[in-house]
XYZ file of C-alpha atoms in Angstrom:
204
model
C 0.197 0.075 -0.056
C 0.646 3.198 -1.179
C -0.034 6.957 0.374
C 0.037 9.952 -0.397
C -0.903 13.373 1.273
C -2.257 15.846 -0.233
C -4.131 19.429 0.015
C -6.265 20.760 -2.141
C -8.095 24.402 -2.411
C -5.837 26.302 -0.233
C -5.367 30.014 -0.257
C -2.131 29.236 0.997
C 0.972 26.795 1.555
C -0.381 24.317 4.101
C -4.089 24.738 3.887
C -6.547 23.553 1.756
C -8.564 20.054 2.363
C -6.626 17.153 3.245
C -6.982 13.658 1.153
C -4.978 10.263 1.402
C -4.479 9.002 -1.945
C -4.121 5.328 -2.137
C -2.159 2.948 -4.840
C -1.358 -0.683 -4.553
C -4.051 -1.524 -2.518
C -6.961 -4.185 -3.415
C -8.621 -3.899 0.356
C -12.236 -4.782 0.492
C -15.135 -1.906 0.992
C -15.566 -2.287 4.495
C -11.804 -2.567 5.321
C -11.446 1.327 2.963
C -14.259 2.270 5.079
C -12.485 1.158 8.172
C -9.329 3.327 7.068
C -10.568 6.326 6.343
C -13.154 6.254 9.702
C -9.615 5.319 11.263
C -7.701 8.352 9.480
C -10.241 10.711 9.847
C -9.862 12.671 6.601
C -11.164 11.503 2.529
C -9.137 9.066 0.910
C -9.501 7.821 -2.076
C -7.757 4.741 -3.961
C -6.230 4.587 -7.204
C -7.716 1.378 -8.231
C -6.430 -0.819 -11.913
C -8.468 -0.505 -14.904
C -9.150 -3.184 -17.856
C -10.232 -0.778 -20.078
C -7.458 0.532 -21.983
C -8.890 4.198 -22.120
C -8.877 4.479 -18.791
C -6.119 5.540 -16.226
C -7.519 4.292 -13.522
C -10.506 3.444 -11.056
C -11.288 5.953 -8.616
C -13.000 4.858 -5.281
C -13.662 8.144 -2.304
C -14.504 7.278 1.338
C -15.316 9.563 3.707
C -15.234 9.146 6.866
C -18.678 8.234 7.268
C -19.824 6.776 4.326
C -18.298 5.834 0.560
C -19.289 8.333 -1.967
C -19.892 8.497 -6.189
C -17.926 11.714 -6.235
C -15.752 13.617 -4.372
C -14.191 16.535 -6.029
C -11.311 18.060 -3.750
C -10.007 14.174 -3.672
C -10.104 13.600 -7.497
C -7.620 16.836 -8.224
C -5.575 15.053 -5.773
C -6.148 11.622 -7.866
C -5.096 14.035 -10.639
C -1.548 15.148 -8.907
C -0.557 11.326 -8.695
C -1.299 10.623 -12.045
C 0.410 13.160 -13.991
C 3.640 12.425 -11.406
C 2.946 8.834 -13.015
C 2.057 10.025 -16.942
C 3.360 13.183 -17.517
C 1.387 16.437 -17.703
C 1.170 16.399 -21.681
C -2.033 14.391 -22.053
C -5.606 14.567 -20.680
C -6.369 11.416 -18.531
C -9.622 9.333 -17.793
C -10.471 8.032 -14.646
C -13.994 6.206 -14.196
C -15.765 6.720 -10.357
C -16.243 2.678 -8.743
C -19.291 4.140 -7.311
C -21.664 4.725 -10.528
C -19.075 3.927 -13.282
C -18.833 8.305 -13.818
C -16.299 8.968 -16.584
C -14.045 12.039 -15.466
C -11.477 13.616 -17.710
C -8.513 15.075 -15.971
C -6.282 17.639 -17.977
C -3.419 19.599 -16.466
C -3.269 23.386 -16.201
C -0.395 25.424 -17.031
C 0.725 26.519 -13.164
C 0.522 23.211 -12.019
C -2.965 22.792 -11.717
C -6.039 19.855 -12.513
C -9.253 20.767 -14.709
C -11.937 18.312 -14.158
C -13.849 17.909 -16.820
C -17.237 16.129 -15.367
C -19.349 13.526 -16.694
C -23.565 15.401 -16.302
C -25.529 12.495 -14.957
C -29.156 11.847 -14.332
C -30.256 13.672 -11.163
C -33.905 13.224 -9.311
C -36.188 16.565 -10.290
C -37.578 17.322 -6.434
C -41.024 18.595 -5.593
C -40.531 22.374 -4.506
C -43.233 24.492 -3.066
C -44.301 27.685 -4.495
C -42.001 30.644 -3.628
C -39.288 28.487 -1.525
C -36.403 31.165 -2.670
C -38.337 34.384 -1.981
C -39.175 32.703 1.799
C -35.471 31.530 2.026
C -34.723 34.837 1.238
C -36.929 36.743 2.956
C -37.558 38.763 -0.038
C -41.521 38.245 -1.419
C -40.779 40.730 -4.091
C -38.048 38.575 -6.043
C -38.830 36.540 -9.376
C -36.788 33.981 -10.176
C -36.177 33.925 -14.150
C -35.729 30.295 -14.639
C -37.953 27.527 -12.610
C -36.049 26.020 -10.420
C -33.920 22.562 -11.309
C -31.291 19.925 -10.266
C -28.453 18.880 -12.213
C -26.290 16.613 -10.619
C -22.221 15.940 -11.424
C -22.650 12.508 -9.549
C -23.040 13.971 -5.602
C -25.316 16.043 -3.621
C -23.613 18.611 -3.045
C -22.955 19.243 -6.880
C -26.210 18.799 -6.853
C -27.614 21.902 -5.432
C -24.838 23.540 -6.280
C -26.328 23.468 -9.770
C -29.348 25.015 -8.338
C -27.664 27.481 -6.631
C -25.627 28.973 -9.230
C -29.244 29.601 -11.888
C -30.029 32.092 -8.244
C -26.654 33.270 -7.397
C -28.438 36.610 -9.246
C -31.237 36.644 -6.229
C -28.138 36.856 -3.243
C -26.610 39.988 -4.977
C -29.781 41.626 -4.898
C -30.380 40.686 -1.643
C -27.273 42.363 -0.861
C -27.379 45.009 -2.651
C -31.640 46.044 -2.158
C -32.287 45.090 1.268
C -28.243 46.548 2.882
C -30.365 45.412 6.273
C -29.459 41.990 5.627
C -26.241 40.978 6.379
C -23.592 38.421 4.855
C -24.464 35.782 7.647
C -28.331 36.050 7.438
C -27.808 35.380 3.606
C -25.233 32.296 4.363
C -28.100 30.983 6.483
C -30.327 30.911 3.952
C -27.961 29.294 1.656
C -27.265 26.408 4.036
C -31.566 26.156 4.108
C -31.811 25.953 0.417
C -29.082 22.826 0.643
C -30.836 21.912 3.050
C -34.026 21.296 1.405
C -32.325 20.219 -1.497
C -30.361 17.130 0.065
C -33.559 15.641 1.638
C -35.371 15.187 -1.850
C -31.751 13.818 -3.133
C -30.912 10.466 -2.706
C -27.848 9.514 -1.020
C -24.810 7.080 -2.417
C -25.696 4.676 1.119
C -28.907 4.395 -0.145
């Protein structure tokens, strides 16, 4: 077993989200979950693929559950694979849980770019006026109907909805200056809670 430690999304050296990348280990799903729980950090296993167009199969584990996708751990996988294959060509990997293809490309400044295959997502039955209620802005009129698009994880699905309507929060900050950024943050958290209640998780 080879274990490599990475930090991703950091604003400074030594900062960011930690991830362990594990190679040369064919342990069971149960053993991998126990290892991630013991380490108390996101872990991703790089497994060999029998398909010639794939560099690897990647298997993600949070301390509490196996996951279909983890973007910061995917960046760590990219760095590790590029150290082995070189940074000149895009690499393709597949996730272990949902067999989702991911494209990995090396950026000009040593970063890693991830190309995600969009996957089908359930469409929760959202209550009328949900956005206005969460943002305490009854006069707001969303430009489009709320919809969910998933890149493979519940958080990713909610992010798509949030990005489609992020202009609402921007309007709130400028038109309702008595509303603090903290209040907007509470509303955003509530929005994610509303969506995650209607989106299946990896262990369901």
